Short mmCIF file of C-alpha atoms in Angstrom, two decimals:
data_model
loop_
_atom_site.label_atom_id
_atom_site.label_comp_id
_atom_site.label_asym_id
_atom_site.label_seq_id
_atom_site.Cartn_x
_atom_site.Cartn_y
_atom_site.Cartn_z
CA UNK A 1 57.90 85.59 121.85
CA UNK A 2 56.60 88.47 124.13
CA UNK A 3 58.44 89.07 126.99
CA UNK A 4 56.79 91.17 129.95
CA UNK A 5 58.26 92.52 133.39
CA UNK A 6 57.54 90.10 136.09
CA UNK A 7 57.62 91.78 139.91
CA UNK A 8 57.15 89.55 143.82
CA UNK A 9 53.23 89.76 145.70
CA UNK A 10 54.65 93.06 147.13
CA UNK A 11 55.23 94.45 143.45
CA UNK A 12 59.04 94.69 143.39
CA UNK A 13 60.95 93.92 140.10
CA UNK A 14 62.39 90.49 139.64
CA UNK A 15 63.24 90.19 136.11
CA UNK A 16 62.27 89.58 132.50
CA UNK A 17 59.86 86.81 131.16
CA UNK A 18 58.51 85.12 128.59
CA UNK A 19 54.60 85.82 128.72
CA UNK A 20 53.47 82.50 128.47
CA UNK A 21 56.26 81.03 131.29
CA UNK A 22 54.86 84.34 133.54
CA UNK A 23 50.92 83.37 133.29
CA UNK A 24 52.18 79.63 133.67
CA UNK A 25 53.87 79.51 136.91
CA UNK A 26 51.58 82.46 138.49
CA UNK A 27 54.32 85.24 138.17
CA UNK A 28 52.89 88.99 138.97
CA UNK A 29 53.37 91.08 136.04
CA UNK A 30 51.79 94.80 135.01
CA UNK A 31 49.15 95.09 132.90
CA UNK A 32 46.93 98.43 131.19
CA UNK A 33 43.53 98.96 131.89
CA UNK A 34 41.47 102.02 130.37
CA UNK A 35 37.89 102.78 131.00
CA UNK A 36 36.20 105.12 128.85
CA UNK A 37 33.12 106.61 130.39
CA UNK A 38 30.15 109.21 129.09
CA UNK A 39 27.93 111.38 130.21
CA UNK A 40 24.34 111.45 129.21
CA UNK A 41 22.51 114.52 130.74
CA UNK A 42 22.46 113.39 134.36
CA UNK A 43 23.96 110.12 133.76
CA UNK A 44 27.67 108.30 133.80
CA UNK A 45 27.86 105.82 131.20
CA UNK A 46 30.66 103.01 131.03
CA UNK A 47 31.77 101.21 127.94
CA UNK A 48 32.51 97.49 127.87
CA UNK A 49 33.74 95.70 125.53
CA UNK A 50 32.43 91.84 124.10
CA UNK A 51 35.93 90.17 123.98
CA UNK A 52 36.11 88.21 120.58
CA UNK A 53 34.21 84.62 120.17
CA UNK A 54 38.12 83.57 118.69
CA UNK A 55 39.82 85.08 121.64
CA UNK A 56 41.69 82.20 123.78
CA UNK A 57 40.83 83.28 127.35
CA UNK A 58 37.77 84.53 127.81
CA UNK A 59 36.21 84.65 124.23
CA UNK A 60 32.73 86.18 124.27
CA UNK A 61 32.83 87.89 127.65
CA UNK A 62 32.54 91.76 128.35
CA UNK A 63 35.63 92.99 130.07
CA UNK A 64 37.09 96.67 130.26
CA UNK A 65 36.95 98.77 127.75
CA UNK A 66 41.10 98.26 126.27
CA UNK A 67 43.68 96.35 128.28
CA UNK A 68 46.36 94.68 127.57
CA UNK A 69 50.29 93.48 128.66
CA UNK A 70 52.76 96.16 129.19
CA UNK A 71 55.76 94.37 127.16
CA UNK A 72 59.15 94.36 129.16
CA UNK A 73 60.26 97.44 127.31
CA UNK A 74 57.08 99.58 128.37
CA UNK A 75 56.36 102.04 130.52
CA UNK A 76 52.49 102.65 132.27
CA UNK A 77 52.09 105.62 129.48
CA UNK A 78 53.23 103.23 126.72
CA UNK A 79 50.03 100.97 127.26
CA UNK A 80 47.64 104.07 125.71
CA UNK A 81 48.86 101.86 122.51
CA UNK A 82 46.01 99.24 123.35
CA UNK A 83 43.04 102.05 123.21
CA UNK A 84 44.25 102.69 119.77
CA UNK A 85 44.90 98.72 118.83
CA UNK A 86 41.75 97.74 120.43
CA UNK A 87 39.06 100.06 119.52
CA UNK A 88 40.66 102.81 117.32
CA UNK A 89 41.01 105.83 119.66
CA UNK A 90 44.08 107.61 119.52
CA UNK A 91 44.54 109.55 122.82
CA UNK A 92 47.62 111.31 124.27
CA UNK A 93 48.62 109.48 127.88
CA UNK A 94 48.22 112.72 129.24
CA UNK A 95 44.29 113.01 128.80
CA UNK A 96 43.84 109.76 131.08
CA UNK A 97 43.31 109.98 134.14
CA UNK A 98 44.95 107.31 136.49
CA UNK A 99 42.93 106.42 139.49
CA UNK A 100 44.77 103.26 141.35
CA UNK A 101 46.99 100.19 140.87
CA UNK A 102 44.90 96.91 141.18
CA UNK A 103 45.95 93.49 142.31
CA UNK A 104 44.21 91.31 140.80
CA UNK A 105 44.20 87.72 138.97
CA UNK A 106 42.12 85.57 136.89
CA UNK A 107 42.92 81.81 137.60
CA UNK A 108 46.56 81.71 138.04
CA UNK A 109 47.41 84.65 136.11
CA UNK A 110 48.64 87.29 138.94
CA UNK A 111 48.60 90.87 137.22
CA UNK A 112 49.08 94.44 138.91
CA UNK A 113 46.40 96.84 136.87
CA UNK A 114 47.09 100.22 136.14
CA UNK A 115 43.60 101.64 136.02
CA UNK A 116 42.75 104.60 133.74
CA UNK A 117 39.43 106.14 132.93
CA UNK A 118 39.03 108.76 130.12
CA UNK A 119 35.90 110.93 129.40
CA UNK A 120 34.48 110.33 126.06
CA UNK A 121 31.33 111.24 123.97
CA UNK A 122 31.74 108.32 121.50
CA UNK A 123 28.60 106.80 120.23
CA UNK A 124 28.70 102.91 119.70
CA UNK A 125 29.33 103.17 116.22
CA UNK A 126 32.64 105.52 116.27
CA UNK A 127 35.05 102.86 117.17
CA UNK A 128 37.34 100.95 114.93
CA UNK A 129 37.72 97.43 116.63
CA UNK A 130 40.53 94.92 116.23
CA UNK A 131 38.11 92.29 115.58
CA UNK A 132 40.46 89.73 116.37
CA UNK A 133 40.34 90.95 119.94
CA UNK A 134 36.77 92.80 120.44
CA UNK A 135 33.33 91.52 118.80
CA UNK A 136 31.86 94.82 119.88
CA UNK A 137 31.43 97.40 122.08
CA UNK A 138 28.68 98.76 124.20
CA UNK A 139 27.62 100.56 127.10
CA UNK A 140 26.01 100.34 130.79
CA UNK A 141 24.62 102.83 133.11
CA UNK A 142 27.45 103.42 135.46
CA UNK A 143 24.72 102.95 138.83
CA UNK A 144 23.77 99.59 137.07
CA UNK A 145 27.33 98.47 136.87
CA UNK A 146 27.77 99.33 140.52
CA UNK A 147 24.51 97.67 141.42
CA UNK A 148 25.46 94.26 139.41
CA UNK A 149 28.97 94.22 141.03
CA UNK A 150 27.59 95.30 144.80
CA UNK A 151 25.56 92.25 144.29
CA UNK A 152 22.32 95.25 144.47
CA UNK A 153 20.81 93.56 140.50
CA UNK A 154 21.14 90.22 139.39
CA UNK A 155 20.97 91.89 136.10
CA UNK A 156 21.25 95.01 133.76
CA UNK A 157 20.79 96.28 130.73
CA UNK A 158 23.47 97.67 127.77
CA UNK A 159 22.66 100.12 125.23
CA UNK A 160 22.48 97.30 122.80
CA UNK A 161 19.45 95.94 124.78
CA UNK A 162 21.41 92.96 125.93
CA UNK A 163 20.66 91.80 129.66
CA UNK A 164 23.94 91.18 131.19
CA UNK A 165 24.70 88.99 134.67
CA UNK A 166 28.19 89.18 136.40
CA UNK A 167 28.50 85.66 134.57
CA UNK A 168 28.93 87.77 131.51
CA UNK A 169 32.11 89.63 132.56
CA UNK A 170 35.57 88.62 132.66
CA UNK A 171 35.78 86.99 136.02
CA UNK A 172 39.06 88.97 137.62
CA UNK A 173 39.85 88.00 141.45
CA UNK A 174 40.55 89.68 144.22
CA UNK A 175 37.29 91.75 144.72
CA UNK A 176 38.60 93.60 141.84
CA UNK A 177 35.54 95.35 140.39
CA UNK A 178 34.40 96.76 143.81
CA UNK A 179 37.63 98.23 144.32
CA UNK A 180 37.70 99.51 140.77
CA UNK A 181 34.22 100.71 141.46
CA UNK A 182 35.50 102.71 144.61
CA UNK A 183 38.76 104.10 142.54
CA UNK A 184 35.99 105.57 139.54
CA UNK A 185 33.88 107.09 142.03
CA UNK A 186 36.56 109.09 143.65
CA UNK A 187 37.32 110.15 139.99
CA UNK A 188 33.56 110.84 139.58
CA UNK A 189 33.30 113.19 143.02
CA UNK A 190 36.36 115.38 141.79
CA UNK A 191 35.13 115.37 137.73
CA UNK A 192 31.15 116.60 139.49
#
C-alpha cells in the first residue's frame, strides 16, 4: 500500500491515507509536477509526455512532462525522484524552478500541484522512459500550447509530426492549464 498526505479545500493537513481510499472519497492530497522546456533559437519548446497505452487512468494521453504522488513521507524536493523514474533525468531539486501551487482535479481525484519547470536541451531521443508509465515523449511549440489551451487553435503540431487537440491531453479541472500557462510565462519574462 502507498500511503500519501491528505490536507482540507483550504490545503491544511488532516492526516495520513491510503492512496486508493484518498482518490476514492475525493480527499485533497499533494502531488509533483515538472515541466521541462527548450529553447530553439527564438523559440520555447515544451515537452509532453504520451502516458502509457497500459497505464490505468489516462493510458495514451499526453500529460506533463513527470508527475507523480508525493508519498506521506515526502517532502516537495523529494518528488525530483519522478523526473528520474519517469524519463531518466537525474536533476538536483535545486536546478528547478518552482513557479505556483495548483488546485486542481481530474474526476474526483482533488490534488494540490507543485509546479516546476526546468530548462533543458534534450533531444527526443536522450530520455530513458519507464515504459510502464510513458510510451514516449515529445515536444510542442510553447505559443501553440498556449494557443490550444486559450482555445486560439483547435489543433497543433509535436515534433513527432503528430496533430494534437486538447482531447489528447490529460483532462485536469479547474482551468488548470491556463493558470499553469500564466505561472510559465512569468517564469519565461524573468528567464528573457
Amino acid at each position: 500500500m502507498e500511503y500519501i498526505k491528505v490536507f482540507t479545500d483550504a490545503y491544511e493537513y488532516k492526516g495520513i491515507m491510503d492512496r486508493e481510499k484518498a482518490h476514492a472519497s475525493g480527499e485533497w492530497h499533494e502531488v509533483f509536477h515538472c515541466w521541462l522546456l527548450s529553447y530553439c533559437g527564438s523559440d520555447v519548446y515544451v515537452y509532453v509526455q504520451w502516458r502509457s497505452p497500459s497505464k490505468k487512468d489516462y493510458p495514451g494521453l499526453y500529460d506533463i512532462t513527470a508527475a507523480g504522488h508525493l508519498e506521506a513521507e515526502e517532502s516537495v524536493p523529494d518528488g525530483v525522484r519522478e523526473v528520474k523514474e519517469e524519463i531518466g533525468l537525474d536533476i538536483p531539486y535545486e536546478n528547478l524552478e518552482k513557479i505556483a501551487v495548483l488546485d486542481t482535479w481530474i474526476g474526483i481525484d482533488r490534488e494540490f500541484a507543485h509546479e516546476h519547470v526546468y530548462v533543458c536541451s534534450h533531444s527526443l531521443s536522450q530520455f530513458s522512459l519507464q515504459t510502464e508509465e510513458v510510451e514516449e515523449m515529445d515536444r510542442i511549440r510553447w505559443e501553440d500550447f498556449k494557443a490550444l489551451f486559450q482555445g486560439r487553435k483547435d489543433e497543433v503540431n509535436s515534433a513527432r509530426g503528430r496533430v494534437l487537440k486538447e482531447d489528447d491531453f490529460v483532462p485536469h479541472g479547474n482551468a488548470y492549464y491556463p493558470r499553469l500557462i500564466h505561472a510559465v510565462e512569468k517564469f519565461l519574462e524573468t528567464e528573457g
